[in-house]
Amino acid sequence: MAANTPPAAISVRRLTKDYDGVRAVAGVGFDIAFGEIFALLGPNGAGKTSVLEILEGFRPRTGGDVAVLGVDPQEGDRSWRERIGIVLQESQPDPGLTVREAVSLYAGYYDHPRPVPETLARVGLESRAQQLATTLSGGERRRLDVALALVGDPDLLFLDEPTTGFDPSARRAAWQMIEELRGTGTTIVLTTHYLDEAERLADRIAVMVAGTIVAEGTPATLGGRDRADAVVRFRIAEPDAAAALPPRLQARADRFDNGGGVMLRTPTPLEDVEALAAWSREHQIALTDLDVRRPQLEDVYLDLIQPKKAAPA
Amino acid sequence: MNAVRLVAHQFRYDTRSLRRNRQALVTTLLLPILLLVLFVSAGGEKNTFVQDGHTVKAISFFTPGLIAMAIVAAAFGNLVVDLVVQREGGVLKRRRAAPVPAWALIAGRTATALSTATVTSFVLLAIAGNRYDLKVSSRELVTVAASLVLGVLVFSALSYAIAPTIRSAAAIQPIVQLVLLPLYLISGVFLPSSKNPGWLNDLAAALPLEHITNGLHRAFGPEHATFGLTATDLLVLAAWTIVGLAVAMRRFAWLPSSSTTASGAGRTLGERLIRAARPDGQT
């Protein structure tokens, strides 16, 4: 494997997919490096699932080039599938089998499976091994799905909405499990609706809207998040004093209520807060509710998936 | 992993799953046994039937008929339910995501149907022999064994062919019952076919089940045929097996129909995955 390891785990160029002449995926391209966790975000109907199913070899593409572990998924054979694990978005447990039996069944499909007890331990289902899979809770079922995908010891793992419908504690447990997988060097492709999930887990995020990727970057830089203005909010005890703010701040300030609330949009939050503090001391004007906020991933995302108005420069 | 081990692996787990499925046990095991006892008791054990011009006792008529039913129940009724439920639940898709060839999944599941039908047949024979004094010798067993193998093959092939036409789990029972009950009635399972009008006999003769029941009737009837199936029976069964396989290769889908878009992408995929279509099947 080492000799002909391709440069990228996944490489996609000008990918298109039509359904009955309707273009669902309209020229998508990206690379995913080995060991990376890559998240594909986007509203329902954006084409995420089509892209994922093409990468997984479940769906033929209309056009473009795709290489997954150096192989065209449409030509993927058994040795290719040996290296890939897939957690489907919706799947029922295998009926009539216990957790251990289900994992053993899938282990038997691989030439070099991970040991079943080790796989169960990795997803935290050891104590459920003897239980019928159909009697597991939602979160446990999802962990079993992950176990079935991991038992082949894959180099590449697809996780399609791994925590949809989870309660917060189950979600945190799932995140921890995925972070542990990162430690083993597994490349992971993730789709999710949860921004906090993408931010916490992903090395890189691509946002898909209407069949194209509208932004790609790290959670910190996506959509120019790192360059976007920060927001400083505070409240002035004497609302009329707001008019006396130094000019530097005055220019950026917006009143946001009649109780003395002021909001500044600024590329230099630290300097502005310093100036604000100096002004407050000097004029003996009390400030409350001071809050400095970088744009959240969610703000950037919601902005990205907005239908574009007149194209900005 | 070699082919035999892979099929045996699938068979082991499919059989285990089936043993824990009460609904499947009712339709594949309990119902044929219950019907044997009821049918023989209902008209009285002395009741006779005319089958193929021979007068036979109730037990000699119903035992072969219900062995045929056991074959259909295991290889068609139960199999179609499994295929549709597991397809719609994403189980088949998940299995295809693993490096297991389609033929291994199909062969393992077919072997499970064969073992189920075999167990039910031997329970039927044991009850008929011990409770109703049906004489069973190795001669009849040859025909039973051949009927089990050929019957399971033809009806498994037809299951994979018909499963794609059933788009939801809720639609399975009406469709399966609509096919099976009339088929049992015209094919000599519950009633002798001798008195049927010609058109009904022609219809039954064109379908596979009667060729299995007739073969079994010939083995258990007065003529005690060593091998009940005629050349015509074998030809018709072979033809239906080939038709079933051909349709299944073209139509069988591993993905849930919910993920199938209007263009039938999932179907195309089913074709692709079963490796029947051209390998370069880019649309």
XYZ file of C-alpha atoms in Angstrom, chain B residues 27-164:
138
model
C -45.558 -19.041 8.426
C -42.749 -21.442 7.535
C -43.084 -24.113 10.227
C -46.223 -23.851 12.315
C -48.746 -23.160 9.560
C -47.922 -26.151 7.307
C -47.962 -28.468 10.345
C -51.237 -27.033 11.617
C -52.795 -27.335 8.179
C -51.687 -30.960 7.852
C -53.368 -31.883 11.113
C -56.492 -29.842 10.329
C -56.908 -30.966 6.719
C -56.511 -34.642 7.571
C -58.771 -34.369 10.626
C -61.426 -32.174 9.009
C -62.710 -34.664 6.449
C -61.803 -37.656 8.584
C -58.682 -39.737 8.070
C -60.646 -42.180 5.915
C -61.511 -39.388 3.489
C -60.092 -40.004 0.035
C -59.073 -37.761 -2.852
C -58.685 -38.405 -6.531
C -55.320 -37.152 -7.688
C -54.035 -37.892 -11.199
C -56.743 -40.555 -11.602
C -55.679 -42.385 -8.436
C -57.705 -42.541 -5.262
C -55.513 -41.668 -2.305
C -56.043 -41.331 1.449
C -56.158 -37.861 2.954
C -52.699 -38.144 4.523
C -51.169 -39.276 1.228
C -52.704 -36.301 -0.497
C -51.938 -33.585 2.029
C -48.392 -34.555 3.032
C -46.887 -33.908 -0.413
C -49.092 -30.829 -0.881
C -47.954 -29.276 2.379
C -44.294 -30.100 1.712
C -44.741 -28.030 -1.438
C -46.309 -25.295 0.672
C -43.370 -25.430 3.103
C -41.012 -24.862 0.176
C -42.961 -21.839 -1.053
C -43.382 -20.429 2.469
C -39.628 -20.549 3.143
C -38.273 -19.606 -0.273
C -40.910 -17.106 -1.331
C -43.299 -15.856 1.373
C -40.643 -15.445 4.038
C -37.849 -14.467 1.663
C -39.808 -11.668 -0.034
C -40.704 -10.220 3.373
C -37.053 -10.344 4.471
C -35.749 -8.798 1.270
C -38.190 -5.890 1.283
C -37.940 -5.180 5.018
C -34.132 -5.379 4.987
C -33.886 -3.312 1.819
C -36.173 -0.581 3.150
C -34.411 -0.620 6.531
C -31.035 -0.039 4.859
C -29.704 -3.427 6.002
C -29.028 -4.637 2.453
C -27.335 -1.364 1.564
C -25.088 -1.591 4.614
C -24.120 -5.148 3.739
C -23.286 -4.074 0.197
C -21.077 -1.347 1.667
C -18.923 -4.154 3.079
C -16.635 -6.152 0.800
C -19.037 -9.075 0.529
C -20.023 -10.120 -2.990
C -23.719 -10.094 -3.874
C -23.657 -13.766 -4.767
C -22.477 -14.692 -1.270
C -25.373 -12.815 0.337
C -27.851 -14.425 -2.067
C -26.408 -17.922 -1.772
C -26.297 -17.753 2.026
C -29.896 -16.591 2.222
C -31.031 -19.255 -0.268
C -29.304 -21.935 1.804
C -31.245 -20.652 4.818
C -34.519 -21.025 2.899
C -33.488 -24.551 1.907
C -32.693 -25.561 5.460
C -35.965 -24.078 6.714
C -38.044 -25.901 4.107
C -36.118 -29.102 4.827
C -36.775 -28.930 8.563
C -40.497 -28.285 8.009
C -40.722 -31.116 5.456
C -39.150 -33.582 7.835
C -41.435 -32.524 10.671
C -44.403 -33.012 8.326
C -43.109 -36.454 7.327
C -42.492 -37.400 10.950
C -46.036 -36.430 11.946
C -47.539 -38.154 8.904
C -45.513 -41.294 9.569
C -46.027 -41.528 13.317
C -49.512 -40.126 13.790
C -51.229 -41.024 10.496
C -49.342 -44.140 9.446
C -48.023 -42.718 6.209
C -45.356 -45.072 4.938
C -42.251 -43.139 4.069
C -39.338 -44.924 2.456
C -36.113 -43.738 0.936
C -37.893 -43.740 -2.448
C -40.126 -40.848 -1.441
C -37.192 -39.067 0.138
C -35.412 -38.838 -3.211
C -38.323 -36.898 -4.672
C -38.659 -34.801 -1.515
C -34.974 -33.870 -1.660
C -35.144 -33.005 -5.361
C -38.326 -30.948 -4.826
C -36.696 -29.082 -1.956
C -33.645 -28.137 -3.976
C -35.433 -27.286 -7.229
C -38.352 -25.618 -5.475
C -36.137 -23.450 -3.298
C -34.084 -22.432 -6.337
C -37.069 -21.422 -8.467
C -38.926 -19.602 -5.698
C -35.815 -17.838 -4.382
C -35.109 -16.580 -7.882
C -38.717 -15.387 -8.135
C -38.408 -13.657 -4.737
C -35.447 -11.585 -5.924
C -37.402 -10.843 -9.102
C -40.593 -9.702 -7.371
C -39.057 -7.837 -4.400
C -38.259 -4.727 -6.487
